[in-house]
Amino acid sequence: MNKQNIVLIGFMGTGKTSVGKKLAPKLGYRVIDVDLHIESAEKKIISQIFSESGEAYFRELEKKAIREISRQKRVVITTGGGAVLDEENIKALRENGLIVALLASEETIYERVKKSKHRPLLEKEDVKLEIEKLYRERAPLYQTADLKFETDGQTSAQVADKIFNAFKRSNFGGLA
Ligand code: S3P
């Protein structure tokens, strides 16, 4: 059976959400952002969930959301940077989805996220150090994706084009 969904994984600031928005219309797909799905279900923004209930609770919500969203067809699913930490998440997403990692150097990530106000994990004194720590832990997990794309120096439209072409070339989605 062809896998129909495209799942974007990657560190914070690799452009998953903006690339997803550009990619979905090219395929005639809907885009579902896991964080937005959680926010509308909880009627709270992510940073509020973290501050009121903690990261572990957020991870439970994330897992539940991923289970639900993975059942849908013909969707581009954009995940939060930490979704890869739980291997059951990736297993669920992979059932019907091609896992695509967006990669970026630590320097690029820092430049892209330094002014961000909505990333609770980066509300630290030393943001660079925190990125370094999380990056070390997570980089190997992003490498397990079916396809990987470097995003340094690229616009989200360019990255979306590359993913679209690779998806068309593959047997995934029945588009080939
Ligand atoms: C997280 C990334 C965020 C969001 C939450 C946790 C992470 O999403 O899910 O703040 O653990 O890396 P983005 O990757 O879209 O910033």
PDB file of C-alpha atoms and ligand atoms in Angstrom, residues 10-14 16-17 33 35 38 46-47 50 55 58-59 62 79-83 85 113 118-121 134 138 142, ligand 1:
ATOM      1  CA  GLY A  10      12.972  18.331  12.745  1.00  0.00           C
ATOM      2  CA  PHE A  11      14.448  20.551  15.415  1.00  0.00           C
ATOM      3  CA  MET A  12      12.673  23.762  16.433  1.00  0.00           C
ATOM      4  CA  GLY A  13      13.335  26.401  13.807  1.00  0.00           C
ATOM      5  CA  THR A  14      13.906  24.068  10.867  1.00  0.00           C
ATOM      6  CA  LYS A  16       8.368  22.475   9.558  1.00  0.00           C
ATOM      7  CA  THR A  17       5.240  24.595   9.910  1.00  0.00           C
ATOM      8  CA  ASP A  33       0.017  20.895  12.754  1.00  0.00           C
ATOM      9  CA  ASP A  35       0.907  21.736  18.203  1.00  0.00           C
ATOM     10  CA  ILE A  38      -3.227  20.314  20.847  1.00  0.00           C
ATOM     11  CA  ILE A  46       1.687  25.392  24.286  1.00  0.00           C
ATOM     12  CA  SER A  47       3.666  27.624  26.655  1.00  0.00           C
ATOM     13  CA  PHE A  50       4.095  23.750  29.862  1.00  0.00           C
ATOM     14  CA  GLU A  55       6.540  19.007  29.933  1.00  0.00           C
ATOM     15  CA  PHE A  58       2.481  18.081  27.225  1.00  0.00           C
ATOM     16  CA  ARG A  59       4.183  14.911  25.923  1.00  0.00           C
ATOM     17  CA  GLU A  62       1.328  15.209  22.007  1.00  0.00           C
ATOM     18  CA  THR A  79       5.180  17.887  14.285  1.00  0.00           C
ATOM     19  CA  GLY A  80       6.866  19.652  17.203  1.00  0.00           C
ATOM     20  CA  GLY A  81      10.630  19.224  17.519  1.00  0.00           C
ATOM     21  CA  GLY A  82      10.304  16.778  20.428  1.00  0.00           C
ATOM     22  CA  ALA A  83       7.818  14.396  18.808  1.00  0.00           C
ATOM     23  CA  LEU A  85      11.624  11.475  21.483  1.00  0.00           C
ATOM     24  CA  VAL A 113      14.600  31.010  17.085  1.00  0.00           C
ATOM     25  CA  HIS A 118       6.430  30.739  21.999  1.00  0.00           C
ATOM     26  CA  ARG A 119       9.018  28.032  22.676  1.00  0.00           C
ATOM     27  CA  PRO A 120       9.001  27.141  26.377  1.00  0.00           C
ATOM     28  CA  LEU A 121      12.054  24.875  26.086  1.00  0.00           C
ATOM     29  CA  LEU A 134      18.912  19.387  22.848  1.00  0.00           C
ATOM     30  CA  ARG A 138      17.955  14.754  19.082  1.00  0.00           C
ATOM     31  CA  TYR A 142      16.062  13.092  12.934  1.00  0.00           C
TER      32      TYR A 142
HETATM   33  C1  S3P B   1       9.157  21.377  21.202  1.00  0.00           C
HETATM   34  C2  S3P B   1       8.962  22.057  20.019  1.00  0.00           C
HETATM   35  C3  S3P B   1       7.802  22.924  19.779  1.00  0.00           C
HETATM   36  C4  S3P B   1       6.604  22.498  20.666  1.00  0.00           C
HETATM   37  C5  S3P B   1       7.020  22.424  22.087  1.00  0.00           C
HETATM   38  C6  S3P B   1       8.172  21.429  22.319  1.00  0.00           C
HETATM   39  C7  S3P B   1      10.370  20.548  21.336  1.00  0.00           C
HETATM   40  O1  S3P B   1       7.427  22.879  18.399  1.00  0.00           O
HETATM   41  O2  S3P B   1       6.115  21.243  20.254  1.00  0.00           O
HETATM   42  O3  S3P B   1       7.406  23.704  22.488  1.00  0.00           O
HETATM   43  O4  S3P B   1      10.415  19.690  22.248  1.00  0.00           O
HETATM   44  O5  S3P B   1      11.304  20.698  20.515  1.00  0.00           O
HETATM   45  P1  S3P B   1       8.332  23.504  17.201  1.00  0.00           P
HETATM   46  O6  S3P B   1       9.344  22.482  16.811  1.00  0.00           O
HETATM   47  O7  S3P B   1       7.330  23.751  16.119  1.00  0.00           O
HETATM   48  O8  S3P B   1       8.936  24.765  17.725  1.00  0.00           O
END
